[in-house]
Each structure stands twice: as C-alpha cells, then as structure tokens.
Coordinates of C-alpha atoms and ligand atoms in Angstrom, one line a residue:
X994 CA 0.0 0.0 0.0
X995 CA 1.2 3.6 -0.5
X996 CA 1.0 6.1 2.4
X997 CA 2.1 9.4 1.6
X998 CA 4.6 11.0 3.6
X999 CA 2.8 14.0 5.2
X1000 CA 4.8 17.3 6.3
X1001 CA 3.8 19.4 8.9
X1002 CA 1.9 21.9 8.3
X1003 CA 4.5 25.2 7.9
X1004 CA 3.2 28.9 7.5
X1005 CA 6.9 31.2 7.2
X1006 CA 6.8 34.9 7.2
X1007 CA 8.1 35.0 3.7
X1008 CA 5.4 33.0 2.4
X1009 CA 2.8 35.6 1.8
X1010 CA 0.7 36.8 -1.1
X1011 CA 0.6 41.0 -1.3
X1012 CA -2.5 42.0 -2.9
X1013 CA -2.5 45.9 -4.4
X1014 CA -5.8 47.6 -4.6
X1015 CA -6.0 49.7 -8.0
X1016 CA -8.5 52.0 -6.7
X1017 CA -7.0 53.6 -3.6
X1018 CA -3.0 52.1 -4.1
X1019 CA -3.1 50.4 -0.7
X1020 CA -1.0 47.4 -0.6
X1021 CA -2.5 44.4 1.8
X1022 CA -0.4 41.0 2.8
X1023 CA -1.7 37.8 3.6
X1024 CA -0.2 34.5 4.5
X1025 CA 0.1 31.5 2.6
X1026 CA -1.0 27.8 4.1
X1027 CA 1.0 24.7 3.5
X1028 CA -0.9 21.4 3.2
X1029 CA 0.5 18.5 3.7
X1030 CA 0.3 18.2 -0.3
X1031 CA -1.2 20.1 -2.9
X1032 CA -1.9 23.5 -3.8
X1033 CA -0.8 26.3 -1.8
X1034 CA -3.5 28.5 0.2
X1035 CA -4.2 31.9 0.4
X1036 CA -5.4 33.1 3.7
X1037 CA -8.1 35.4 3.2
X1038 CA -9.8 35.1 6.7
X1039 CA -8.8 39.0 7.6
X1040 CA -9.7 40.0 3.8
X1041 CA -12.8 41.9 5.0
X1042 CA -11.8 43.6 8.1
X1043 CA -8.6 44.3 6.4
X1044 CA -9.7 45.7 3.0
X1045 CA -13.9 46.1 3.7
X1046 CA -13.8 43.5 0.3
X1047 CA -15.2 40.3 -0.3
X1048 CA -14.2 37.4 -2.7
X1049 CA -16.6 36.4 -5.5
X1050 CA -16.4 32.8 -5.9
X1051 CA -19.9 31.2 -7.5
X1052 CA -19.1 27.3 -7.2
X1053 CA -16.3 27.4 -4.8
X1054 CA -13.9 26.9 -7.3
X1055 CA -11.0 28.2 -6.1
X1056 CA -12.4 28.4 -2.5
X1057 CA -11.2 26.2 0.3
X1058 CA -14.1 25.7 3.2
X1059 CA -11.9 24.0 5.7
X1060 CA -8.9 22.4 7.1
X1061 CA -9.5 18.5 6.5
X1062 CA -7.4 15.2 7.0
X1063 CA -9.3 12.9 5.2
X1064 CA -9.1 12.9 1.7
X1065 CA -6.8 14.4 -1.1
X1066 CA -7.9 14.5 -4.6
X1067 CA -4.8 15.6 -7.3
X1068 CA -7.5 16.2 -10.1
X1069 CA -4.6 17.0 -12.8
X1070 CA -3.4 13.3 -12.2
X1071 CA -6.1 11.8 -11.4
X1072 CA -5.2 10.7 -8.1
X1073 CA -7.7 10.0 -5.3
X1074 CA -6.1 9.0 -1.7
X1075 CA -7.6 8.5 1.2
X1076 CA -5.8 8.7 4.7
X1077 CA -2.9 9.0 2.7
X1078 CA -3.5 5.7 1.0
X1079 CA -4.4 5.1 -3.0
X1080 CA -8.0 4.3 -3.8
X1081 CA -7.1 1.5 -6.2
X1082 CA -5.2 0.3 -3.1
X1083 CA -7.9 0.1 -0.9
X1084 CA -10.9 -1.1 -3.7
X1085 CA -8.3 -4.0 -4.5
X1086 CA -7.1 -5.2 -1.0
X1087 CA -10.0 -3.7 1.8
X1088 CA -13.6 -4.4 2.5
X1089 CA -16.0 -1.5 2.9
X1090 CA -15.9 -1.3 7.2
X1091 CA -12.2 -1.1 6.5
X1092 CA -12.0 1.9 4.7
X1093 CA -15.3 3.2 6.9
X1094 CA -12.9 2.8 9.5
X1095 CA -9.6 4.5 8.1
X1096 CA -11.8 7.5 7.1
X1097 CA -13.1 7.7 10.9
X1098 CA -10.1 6.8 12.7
X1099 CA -6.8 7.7 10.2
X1100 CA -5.4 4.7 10.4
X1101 CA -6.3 1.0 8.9
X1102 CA -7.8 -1.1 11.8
X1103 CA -5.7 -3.7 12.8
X1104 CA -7.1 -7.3 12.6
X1105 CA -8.4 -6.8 16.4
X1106 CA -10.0 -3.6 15.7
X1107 CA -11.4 -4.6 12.4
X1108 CA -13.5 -7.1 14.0
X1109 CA -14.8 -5.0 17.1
X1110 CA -15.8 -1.8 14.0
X1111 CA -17.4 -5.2 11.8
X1112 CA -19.2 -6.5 15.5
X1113 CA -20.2 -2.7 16.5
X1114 CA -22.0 -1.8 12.7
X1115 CA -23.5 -5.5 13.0
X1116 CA -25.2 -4.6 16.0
X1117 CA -27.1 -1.6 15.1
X1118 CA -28.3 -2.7 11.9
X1119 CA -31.8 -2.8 13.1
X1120 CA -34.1 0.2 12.4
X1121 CA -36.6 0.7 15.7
X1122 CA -39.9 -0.8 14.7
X1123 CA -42.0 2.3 14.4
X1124 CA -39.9 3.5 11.9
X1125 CA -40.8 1.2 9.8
X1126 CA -44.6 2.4 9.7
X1127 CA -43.1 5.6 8.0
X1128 CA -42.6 3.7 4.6
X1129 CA -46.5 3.3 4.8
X1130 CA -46.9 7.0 4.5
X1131 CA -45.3 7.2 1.1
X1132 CA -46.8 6.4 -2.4
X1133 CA -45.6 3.6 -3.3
X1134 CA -44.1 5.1 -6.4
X1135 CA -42.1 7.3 -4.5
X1136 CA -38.6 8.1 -5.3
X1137 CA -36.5 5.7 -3.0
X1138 CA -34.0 9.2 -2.5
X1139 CA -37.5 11.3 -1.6
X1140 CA -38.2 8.5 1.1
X1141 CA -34.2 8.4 2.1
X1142 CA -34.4 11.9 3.2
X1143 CA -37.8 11.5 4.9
X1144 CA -36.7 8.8 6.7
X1145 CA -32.4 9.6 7.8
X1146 CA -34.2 12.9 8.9
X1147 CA -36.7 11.0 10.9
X1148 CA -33.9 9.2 12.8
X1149 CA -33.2 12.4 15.0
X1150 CA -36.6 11.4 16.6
X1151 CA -35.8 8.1 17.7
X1152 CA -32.5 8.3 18.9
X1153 CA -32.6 10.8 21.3
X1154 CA -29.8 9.3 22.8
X1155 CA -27.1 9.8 20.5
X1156 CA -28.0 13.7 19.2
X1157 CA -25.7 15.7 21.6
X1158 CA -22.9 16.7 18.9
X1159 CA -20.8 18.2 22.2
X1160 CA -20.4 14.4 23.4
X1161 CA -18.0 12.7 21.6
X1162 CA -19.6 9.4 22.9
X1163 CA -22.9 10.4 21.8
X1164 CA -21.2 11.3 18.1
X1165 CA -19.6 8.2 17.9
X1166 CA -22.9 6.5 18.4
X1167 CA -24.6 8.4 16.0
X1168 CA -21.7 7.6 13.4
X1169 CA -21.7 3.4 14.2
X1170 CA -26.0 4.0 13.9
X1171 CA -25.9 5.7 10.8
X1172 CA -23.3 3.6 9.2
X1173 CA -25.1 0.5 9.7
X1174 CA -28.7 1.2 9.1
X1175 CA -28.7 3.5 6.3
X1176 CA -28.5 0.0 4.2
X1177 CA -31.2 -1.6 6.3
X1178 CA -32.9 1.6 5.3
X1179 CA -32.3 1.3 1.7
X1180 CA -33.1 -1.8 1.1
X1181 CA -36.4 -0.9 3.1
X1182 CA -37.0 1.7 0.0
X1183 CA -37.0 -0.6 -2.5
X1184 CA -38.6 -3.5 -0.7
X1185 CA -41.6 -0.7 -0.5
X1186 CA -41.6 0.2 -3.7
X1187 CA -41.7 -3.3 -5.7
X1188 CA -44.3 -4.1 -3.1
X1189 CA -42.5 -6.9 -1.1
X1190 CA -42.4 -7.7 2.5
X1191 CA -39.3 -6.2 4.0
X1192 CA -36.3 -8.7 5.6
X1193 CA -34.7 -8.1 8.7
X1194 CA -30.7 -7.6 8.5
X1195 CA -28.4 -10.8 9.2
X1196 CA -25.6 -10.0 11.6
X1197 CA -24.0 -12.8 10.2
X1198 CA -23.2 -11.6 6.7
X1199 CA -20.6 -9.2 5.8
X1200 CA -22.1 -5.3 5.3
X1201 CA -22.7 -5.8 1.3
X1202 CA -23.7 -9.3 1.8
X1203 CA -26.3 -8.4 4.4
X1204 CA -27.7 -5.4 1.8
X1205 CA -27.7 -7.6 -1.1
X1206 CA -29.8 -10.1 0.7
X1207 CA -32.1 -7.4 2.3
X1208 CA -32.8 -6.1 -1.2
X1209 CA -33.5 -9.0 -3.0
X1210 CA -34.2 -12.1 -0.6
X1211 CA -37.8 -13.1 -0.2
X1212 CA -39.7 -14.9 2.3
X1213 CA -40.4 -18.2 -0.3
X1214 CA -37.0 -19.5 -1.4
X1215 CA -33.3 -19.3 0.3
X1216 CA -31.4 -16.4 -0.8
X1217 CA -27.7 -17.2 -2.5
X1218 CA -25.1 -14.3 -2.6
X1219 CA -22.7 -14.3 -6.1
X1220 CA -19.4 -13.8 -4.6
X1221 CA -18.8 -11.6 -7.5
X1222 CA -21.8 -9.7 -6.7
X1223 CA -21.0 -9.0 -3.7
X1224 CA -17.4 -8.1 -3.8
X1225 CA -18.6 -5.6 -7.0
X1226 CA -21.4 -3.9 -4.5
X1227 CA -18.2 -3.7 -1.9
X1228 CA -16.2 -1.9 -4.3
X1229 CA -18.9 0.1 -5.6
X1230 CA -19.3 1.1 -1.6
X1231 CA -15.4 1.6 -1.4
X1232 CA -15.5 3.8 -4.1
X1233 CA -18.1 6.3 -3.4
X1234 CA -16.7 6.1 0.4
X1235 CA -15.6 9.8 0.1
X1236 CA -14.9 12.2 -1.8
X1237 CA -13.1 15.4 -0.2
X1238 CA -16.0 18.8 -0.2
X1239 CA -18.2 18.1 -2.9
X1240 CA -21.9 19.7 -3.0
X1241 CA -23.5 17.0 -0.4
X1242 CA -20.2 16.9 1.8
X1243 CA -20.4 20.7 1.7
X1244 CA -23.8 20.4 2.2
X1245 CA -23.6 18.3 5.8
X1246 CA -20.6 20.4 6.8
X1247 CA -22.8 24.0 6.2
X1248 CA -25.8 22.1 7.9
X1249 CA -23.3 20.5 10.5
X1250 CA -22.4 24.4 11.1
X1251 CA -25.1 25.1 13.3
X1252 CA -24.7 22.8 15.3
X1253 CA -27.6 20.8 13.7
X1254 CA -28.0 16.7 15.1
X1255 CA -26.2 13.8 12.8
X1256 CA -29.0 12.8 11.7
X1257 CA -30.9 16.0 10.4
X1258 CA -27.6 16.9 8.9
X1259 CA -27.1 13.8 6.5
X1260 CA -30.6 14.3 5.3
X1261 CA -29.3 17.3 3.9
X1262 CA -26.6 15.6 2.2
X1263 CA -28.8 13.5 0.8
X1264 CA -30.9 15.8 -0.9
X1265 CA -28.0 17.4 -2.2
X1266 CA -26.7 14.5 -3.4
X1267 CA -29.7 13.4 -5.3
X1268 CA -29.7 15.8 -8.3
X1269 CA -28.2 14.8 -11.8
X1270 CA -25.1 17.3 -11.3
X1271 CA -24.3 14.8 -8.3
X1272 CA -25.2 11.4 -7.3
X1273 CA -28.4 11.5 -9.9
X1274 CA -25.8 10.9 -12.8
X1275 CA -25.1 7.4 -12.2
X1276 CA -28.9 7.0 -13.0
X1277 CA -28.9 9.6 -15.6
X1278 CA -26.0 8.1 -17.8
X1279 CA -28.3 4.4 -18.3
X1280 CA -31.2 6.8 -19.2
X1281 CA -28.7 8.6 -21.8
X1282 CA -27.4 4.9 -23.0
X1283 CA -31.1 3.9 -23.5
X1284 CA -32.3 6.9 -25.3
X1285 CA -28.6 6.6 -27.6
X1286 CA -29.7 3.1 -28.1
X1287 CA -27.6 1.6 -30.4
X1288 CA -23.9 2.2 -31.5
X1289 CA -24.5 4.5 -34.9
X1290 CA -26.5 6.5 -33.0
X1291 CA -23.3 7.8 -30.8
X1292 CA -22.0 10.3 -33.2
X1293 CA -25.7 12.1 -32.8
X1294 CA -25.4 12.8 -29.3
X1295 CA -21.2 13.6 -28.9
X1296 CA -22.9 16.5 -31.5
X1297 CA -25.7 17.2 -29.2
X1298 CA -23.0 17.4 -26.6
X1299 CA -20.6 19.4 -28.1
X1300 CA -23.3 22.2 -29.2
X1301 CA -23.2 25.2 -26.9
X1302 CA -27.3 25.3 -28.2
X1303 CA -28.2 22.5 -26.7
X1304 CA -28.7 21.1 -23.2
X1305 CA -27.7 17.9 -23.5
X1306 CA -24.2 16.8 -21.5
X1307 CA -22.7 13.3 -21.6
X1308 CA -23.9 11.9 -18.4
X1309 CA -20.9 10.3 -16.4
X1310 CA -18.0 12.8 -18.2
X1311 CA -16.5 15.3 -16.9
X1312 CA -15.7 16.2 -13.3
X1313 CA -15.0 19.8 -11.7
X1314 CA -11.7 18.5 -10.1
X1315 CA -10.6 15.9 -12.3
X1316 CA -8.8 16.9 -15.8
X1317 CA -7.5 13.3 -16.0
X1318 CA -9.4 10.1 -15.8
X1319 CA -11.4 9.5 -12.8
X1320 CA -9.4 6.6 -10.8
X1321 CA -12.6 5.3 -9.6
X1322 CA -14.0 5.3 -13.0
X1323 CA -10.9 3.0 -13.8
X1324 CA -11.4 0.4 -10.9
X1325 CA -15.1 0.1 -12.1
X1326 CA -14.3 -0.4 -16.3
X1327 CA -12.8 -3.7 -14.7
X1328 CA -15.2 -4.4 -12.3
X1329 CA -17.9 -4.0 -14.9
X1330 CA -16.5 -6.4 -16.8
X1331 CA -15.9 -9.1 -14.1
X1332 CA -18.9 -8.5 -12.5
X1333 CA -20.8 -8.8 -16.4
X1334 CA -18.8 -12.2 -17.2
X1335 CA -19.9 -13.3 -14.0
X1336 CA -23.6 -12.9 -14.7
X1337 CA -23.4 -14.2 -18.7
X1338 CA -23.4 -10.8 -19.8
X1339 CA -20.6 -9.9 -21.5
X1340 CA -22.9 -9.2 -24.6
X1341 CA -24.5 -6.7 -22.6
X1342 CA -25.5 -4.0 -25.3
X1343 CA -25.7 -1.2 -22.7
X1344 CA -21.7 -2.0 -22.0
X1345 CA -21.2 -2.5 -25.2
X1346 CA -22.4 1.4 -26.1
X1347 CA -20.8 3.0 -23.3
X1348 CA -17.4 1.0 -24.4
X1349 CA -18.1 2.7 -27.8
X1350 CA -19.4 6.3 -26.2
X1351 CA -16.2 6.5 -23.7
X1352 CA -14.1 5.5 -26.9
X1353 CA -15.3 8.3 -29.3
X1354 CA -15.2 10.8 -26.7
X1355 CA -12.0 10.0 -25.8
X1356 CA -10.7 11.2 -29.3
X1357 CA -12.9 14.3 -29.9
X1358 CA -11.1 17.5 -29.3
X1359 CA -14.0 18.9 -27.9
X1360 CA -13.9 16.4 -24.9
X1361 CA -9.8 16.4 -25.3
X1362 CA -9.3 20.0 -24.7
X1363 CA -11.7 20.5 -22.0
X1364 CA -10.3 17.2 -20.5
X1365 CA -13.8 16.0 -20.0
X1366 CA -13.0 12.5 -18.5
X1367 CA -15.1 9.2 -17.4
X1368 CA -16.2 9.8 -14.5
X1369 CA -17.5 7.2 -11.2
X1370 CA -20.9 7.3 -12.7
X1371 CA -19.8 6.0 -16.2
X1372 CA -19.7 2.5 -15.1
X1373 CA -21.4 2.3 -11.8
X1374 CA -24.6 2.0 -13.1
X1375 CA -23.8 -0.6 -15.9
X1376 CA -22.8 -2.9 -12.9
X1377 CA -26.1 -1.5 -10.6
X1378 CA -27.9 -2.5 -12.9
X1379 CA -26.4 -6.1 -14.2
X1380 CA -26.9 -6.9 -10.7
X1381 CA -30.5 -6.0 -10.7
X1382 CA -31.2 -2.8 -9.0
X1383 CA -33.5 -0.4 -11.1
X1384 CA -32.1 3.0 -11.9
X1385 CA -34.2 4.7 -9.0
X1386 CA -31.9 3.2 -6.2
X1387 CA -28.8 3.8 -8.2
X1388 CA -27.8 7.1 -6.2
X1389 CA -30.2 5.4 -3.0
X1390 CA -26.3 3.1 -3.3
X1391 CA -24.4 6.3 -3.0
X1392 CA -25.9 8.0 -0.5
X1393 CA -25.2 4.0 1.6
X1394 CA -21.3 4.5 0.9
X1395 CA -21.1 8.3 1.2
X1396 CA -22.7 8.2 4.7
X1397 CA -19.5 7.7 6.2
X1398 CA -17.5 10.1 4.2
X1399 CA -19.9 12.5 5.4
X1400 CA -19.7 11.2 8.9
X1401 CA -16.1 11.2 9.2
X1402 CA -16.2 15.1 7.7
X1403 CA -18.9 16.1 9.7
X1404 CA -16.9 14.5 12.5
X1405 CA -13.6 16.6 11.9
X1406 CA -15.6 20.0 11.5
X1407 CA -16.9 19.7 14.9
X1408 CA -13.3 18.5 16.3
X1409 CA -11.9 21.6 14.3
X1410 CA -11.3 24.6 17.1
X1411 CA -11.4 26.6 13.8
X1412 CA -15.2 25.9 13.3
X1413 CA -17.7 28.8 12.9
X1414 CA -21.1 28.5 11.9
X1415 CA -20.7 29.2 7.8
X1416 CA -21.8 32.0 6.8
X1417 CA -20.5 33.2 3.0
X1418 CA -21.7 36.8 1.7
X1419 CA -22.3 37.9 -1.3
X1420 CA -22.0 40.6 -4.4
X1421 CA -25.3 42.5 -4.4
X1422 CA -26.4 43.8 -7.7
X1423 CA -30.1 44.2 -6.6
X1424 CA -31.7 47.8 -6.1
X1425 CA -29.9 49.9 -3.9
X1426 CA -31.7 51.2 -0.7
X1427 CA -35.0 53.5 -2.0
X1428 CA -38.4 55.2 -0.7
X1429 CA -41.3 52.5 0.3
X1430 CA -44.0 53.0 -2.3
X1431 CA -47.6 53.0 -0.6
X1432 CA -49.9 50.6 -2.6
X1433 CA -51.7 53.3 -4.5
X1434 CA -48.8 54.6 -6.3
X1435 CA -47.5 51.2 -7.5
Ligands
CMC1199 N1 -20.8 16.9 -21.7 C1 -20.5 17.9 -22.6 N2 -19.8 19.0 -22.2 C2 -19.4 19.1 -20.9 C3 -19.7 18.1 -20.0 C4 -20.4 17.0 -20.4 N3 -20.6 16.0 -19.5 N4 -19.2 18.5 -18.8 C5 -18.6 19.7 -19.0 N5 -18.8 20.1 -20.3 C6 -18.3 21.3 -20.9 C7 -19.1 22.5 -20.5 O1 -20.2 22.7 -21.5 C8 -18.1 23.6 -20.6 O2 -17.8 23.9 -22.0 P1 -17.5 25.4 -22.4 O3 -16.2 25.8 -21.7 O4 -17.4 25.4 -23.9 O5 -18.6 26.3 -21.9 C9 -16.8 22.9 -20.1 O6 -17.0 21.5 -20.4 C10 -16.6 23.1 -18.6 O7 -17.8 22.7 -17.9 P2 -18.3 23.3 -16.6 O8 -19.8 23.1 -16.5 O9 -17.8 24.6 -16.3 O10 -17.6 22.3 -15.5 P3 -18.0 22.1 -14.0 O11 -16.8 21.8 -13.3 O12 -18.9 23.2 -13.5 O13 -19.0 20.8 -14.1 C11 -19.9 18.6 -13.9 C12 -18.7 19.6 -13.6 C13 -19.6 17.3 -13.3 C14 -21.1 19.2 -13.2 C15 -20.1 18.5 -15.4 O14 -18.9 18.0 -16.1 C16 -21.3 17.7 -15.8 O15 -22.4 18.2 -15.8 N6 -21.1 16.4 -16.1 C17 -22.2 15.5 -16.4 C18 -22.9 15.1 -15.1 C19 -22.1 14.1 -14.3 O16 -21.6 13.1 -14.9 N7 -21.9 14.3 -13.0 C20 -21.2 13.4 -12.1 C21 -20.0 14.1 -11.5 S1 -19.0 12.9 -10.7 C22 -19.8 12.2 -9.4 C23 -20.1 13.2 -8.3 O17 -19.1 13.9 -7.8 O18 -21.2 13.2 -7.8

C-alpha cells in the first residue's frame, strides 16, 4: 500500500501573497498555508476587516471551506487518496468497514480492531420498529432518495440518545447507527416500492452481503449471494466512500455548522446528493445509454453534446476537479466487466455502447481539450444495474457509501477549534436602498 509522507503543516513569514488595490493604491499581505500536499493557500480570513472586500467565488472553485485530513484529490493526475492511502489500493485489498474505519479513525484497523468496528455496525443494523410504519406513508411510487431523506431525517426522533454533537460518545454512536442502518434503510425503499415484505438484517453476513440479501431475498425461497456480486457492490461502496468537499459533503458540513444533530444533517446531504449534477448521474447516464440506443447513433449525441445550443451533456463525463481520468471510473471499467462475465453478460449491449461512447469521446477534441473524463458514474450503473437494482436506487447506493465520508467530515468539523457556523456573503447587484411605495402609487 502507498501512504504518503505528510509534512507538517508550515506557515513562514516569507510566504505571503501582497495584494494591491488599483482604486486607492493600498498594498494588503496575507499569508500562505502549506498542506500537507497540494496547492498552496491563500489566507483570506482577515480580507474583510482588512480591505472592507469580499471574494466572488460562485461554485467554490477556487475556495477552500476548511482544514481537512481525510481525503486528497490531485484532479490533474487523477489521483484519489484516502488517509494518505491510494484508492485503487484500498478497492483492491479492503472491504468497505475497512475503509469506513480508516476515514473515521486515520489509520487502517488492525485485525483486532477490524472485528470490534465489523461486531459494532453488525449490532445496530436494526431500524426501531416504528420507523418502519413511516414507509407506509409514502406512495408507493415514491422516489426511494424522496423516502431516504424522509426517513435519515426522521432518525433524529428516535435516537434521542445519541443527538448531543458536544459528546464525543454520543457522536460516535450516531456515526456506528448511521453507518449501519442506512443499508437496512435502503433496502427498506425498494422493498416498499416493488411491493414486497421487507427482511430483517443478518448480523451474520458481511455489510454488502447483508444489503444484497435485504434487497432481493424473499420470504419463499433461500437467498444465495454471487461472490462476484457481492465483492462488485463492496467496491462500488469503497468507491463512493468519500470524496473530499463536494456539494452533499459541503452540504452536511454547512448544515453541520449550526450545530444541527447527525441525523438531520445527513438528510441534507442526501438531498444534495440526489440531483443529476451529483449522485443522480449514475442514474442519468443508463437513461442517456437507452435513449442513444444503439452504436450508430453515438455520433448524434457527442454532437448534441458538443453544441453550446443544446442542453444535452454526456452523463458520467466530466468532473469539476478531475482533468484526468477519474481513478474510480478506472477500478469500475474492470469491475464491470468481471462482474458482467460473471452474470453471462458480457454481450451486454448497454456496455457494449458505453465501451463505444467512452471510446469516441476520448478522441474528440471537444472532450480532449476541456479534459472531459469518465467519470464514477460511467460504469457504476452498468454494474447496478447487471446486478438488478433499477435506476431509481442507483444514487439510493451512493448515499449508503457516502454516509460515512460525510460522517467522518462532519466528524472533523466539529473536532476543528477553527469551526464557525458558515456564513458566506455575497456581491449585491439588486436595487440599492429606496423610498417604500404605498400601494396606491404602485
Ligand atoms: N458533456 C458535454 N460538455 C461538458 C460536460 C459533459 N458532460 N461537462 C462539462 N462540459 C463542458 C461545458 O459545457 C463547458 O464547456 P465550455 O467551456 O465550452 O462552456 C466545459 O466543459 C466546462 O464545464 P463546466 O460546467 O464549467 O464544468 P463544471 O466543473 O462546473 O461541471 C460537472 C462539472 C460534473 C457538473 C459537469 O462536467 C457535468 O455536468 N457532467 C455531467 C454530469 C455528471 O456526470 N456528474 C457526475 C459528477 S462525478 C460524481 C459526483 O461527484 O457526484
């Protein structure tokens, strides 16, 4: 495995950025931040009560939120590490409450500590019974995210227990509940939906084993697990683990600022991590490969997708800090693959198109020079959906491996003595202050 060497973190007088305001001639200095690796920082945190200005930064693009540990994305590479460690490291050689671990704790468990995490998640897989008379409530052609948020919001209710965010007790709590039932929860979704009766967790079975089984087990026949199967949904689960301060991370972190409970706050990443921008593309690239339908039909849509006219985007491409290919998006080609021969489907037309999309893409300038890239979606939901999961659970299978990317981020910014509510401002351009108007001279 690789583990980067981390530096400390060093700030020297000489390191500072001087910024020179045109208008009046003033000259203001601010210090630069040294991660452990990547880009340098600016630190703009006396900007306004320095210069009475504020940055303008609409999508955070060159904004950092916070100080993290966790995760470290080198998007000109296309390198992905978590805890230090290489994501194609930890897809190839962990099992999901491995890396759930690292991303809470830093460190890889040890075989001792691997088993207590694996004994803990086991033992809070259960959802409390009343909870379960929520599902009623909802149509049952309700999205399975609509009912996801509903329902991770609704655990704040029963766990009173664990909602303190000043206990580090109660936190940890929260994490281990959230971790292990959002799949119980899940699989509760789509149990609702399709109309069957929904099965208990087995403490038995390893974390994908035991979601596998509560999603497509019923109560008339025994219930095998593929091996494939399951090792693809564990490496789906590894991959989606975390992902540094994208929207819904962002999301739980803002929410997280208040000082809002666990559970509340995750709901919010869930709904943020539900639109097509996010999460929702792993279900909106199999609706793109339907609608392309067959191979001659590709060159149609790279045209749709190259014309500033239209709309249309190639659903899984591109990625706002990846300019190189997505390594998650890599791991997956190959698991899609595996997990396709395993299941007789390596004449799966659907692969068969996106082999041909990715292929075409990859050699059109227009994609070239704005390195628009596979991304994790590309190939997640080829495999989602070999395995037998219908497109509206596809993010439902994010939002189960994000929660503890969230957790463990949502973890560090209450840690942080840094942490302020957040609280960004803005550039007005609306009417400047004028007379009220009574009604009659409107
Ligand atoms: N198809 C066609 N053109 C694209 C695409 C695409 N998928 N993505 C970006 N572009 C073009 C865009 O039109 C723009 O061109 P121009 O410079 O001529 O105006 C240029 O590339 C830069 O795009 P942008 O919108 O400024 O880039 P962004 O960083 O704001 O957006 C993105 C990133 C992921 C939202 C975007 O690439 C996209 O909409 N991709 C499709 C949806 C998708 O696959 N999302 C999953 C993201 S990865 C999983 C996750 O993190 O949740």
């Amino acid at each position: 495995m690789t583990q980067v060497d981390t530096l400390e973190k060093t700030n020297t007088k000489s390191d500072t950025v001087t910024l020179i305001d045109n208008a009046t001639g003033k000259q203001y200095t601010f210090p630069v931040l040294h991660g452990s690796t990547g880009p340098r920082v600016i630190d703009t945190r006396s900007l306004y009560s320095e210069t009475g200005m504020f940055t303008y930064d609409p999508g955070y693009t060159s904004t950092g939120s916070c100080d993290s540990k966790i995760t470290f994305i080198d998007g000109d590479k296309g390198i992905l590490l978590h805890r230090g460690y290489r994501i194609e490291d930890l897809a190839e050689n962990c099992d999901f409450l491995e890396v759930c671990y690292l991303l809470l704790h830093g460190n890889l468990p040890t075989k001792k500590e691997h088993e207590g995490f694996v004994f803990t998640i086991a033992h809070h897989t259960m959802v409390h019974e009343k909870l379960r008379t929520f599902y009623n409530g909802f149509r049952s052609d309700a999205h399975p995210m609509a009912i996801m948020c509903g329902v991770t919001g609704a655990l704040s209710a029963f766990y009173h227990d664990s909602t303190d965010i000043r206990n580090p007790r109660q936190r940890e709590i929260a994490s281990h509940r959230l971790i292990a039932k959002m799949p119980t929860m899940a699989a509760m979704a789509y149990k609702y939906s399709v109309g069957e009766p929904f099965v208990y967790p087995c403490n038995d079975l390893k974390y994908a084993e035991n979601f596998l089984r509560m999603v497509f087990a019923v109560p008339t026949q025994d219930f095998k697990i593929d091996p494939a199967v399951a090792r693809a949904m564990d490496k789906i689960f590894i991959l989606h683990a975390d992902h540094e301060q994208n929207a819904s991370t962002s999301t739980v972190r803002l929410a997280g600022s208040s000082h809002a409970n666990p559970f509340a706050c995750i709901a919010a990443g869930i709904a943020s991590l539900w639109g097509p921008a996010h999460g929702g593309a792993n279900e909106a690239v199999i609706r793109m490969l339907t609608e392309i339908g067959s191979v001659d039909r590709v060159g149609e849509f790279i045209r749709r997708a190259k014309d500033p006219n239209d709309p249309f985007r190639l659903m899984g491409f591109g990625h706002r800090v990846y300019k190189n290919y997505d390594p998650r998006a890599k791991v997956l080609q190959k698991s899609a693959h595996e997990v396709l021969d395993a299941l007789g489907m390596q004449d799966d037309p659907l692969l068969k198109l996106a082999i041909e999309l990715e292929r075409i893409a990859l050699e059109d300038d227009y994609f070239v020079e704005r390195k628009l890239f596979p991304n994790v979606d590309f190939y997640s939901g080829i495999i989602l959906k070999a395995i037998g999961f219908p497109m509206t659970m596809f993010t439902v299978l994010f939002a189960v491996a994000r929660t503890v990317g969230w957790i463990a981020q949502w973890q560090e910014m209450i840690e942080d003595p840094m942490q302020k509510i957040g609280r960004p401002r803005q550039l007005y351009s609306g009417p400047a202050e004028r007379p009220f108007l009574p009604m009659e001279q409107r």
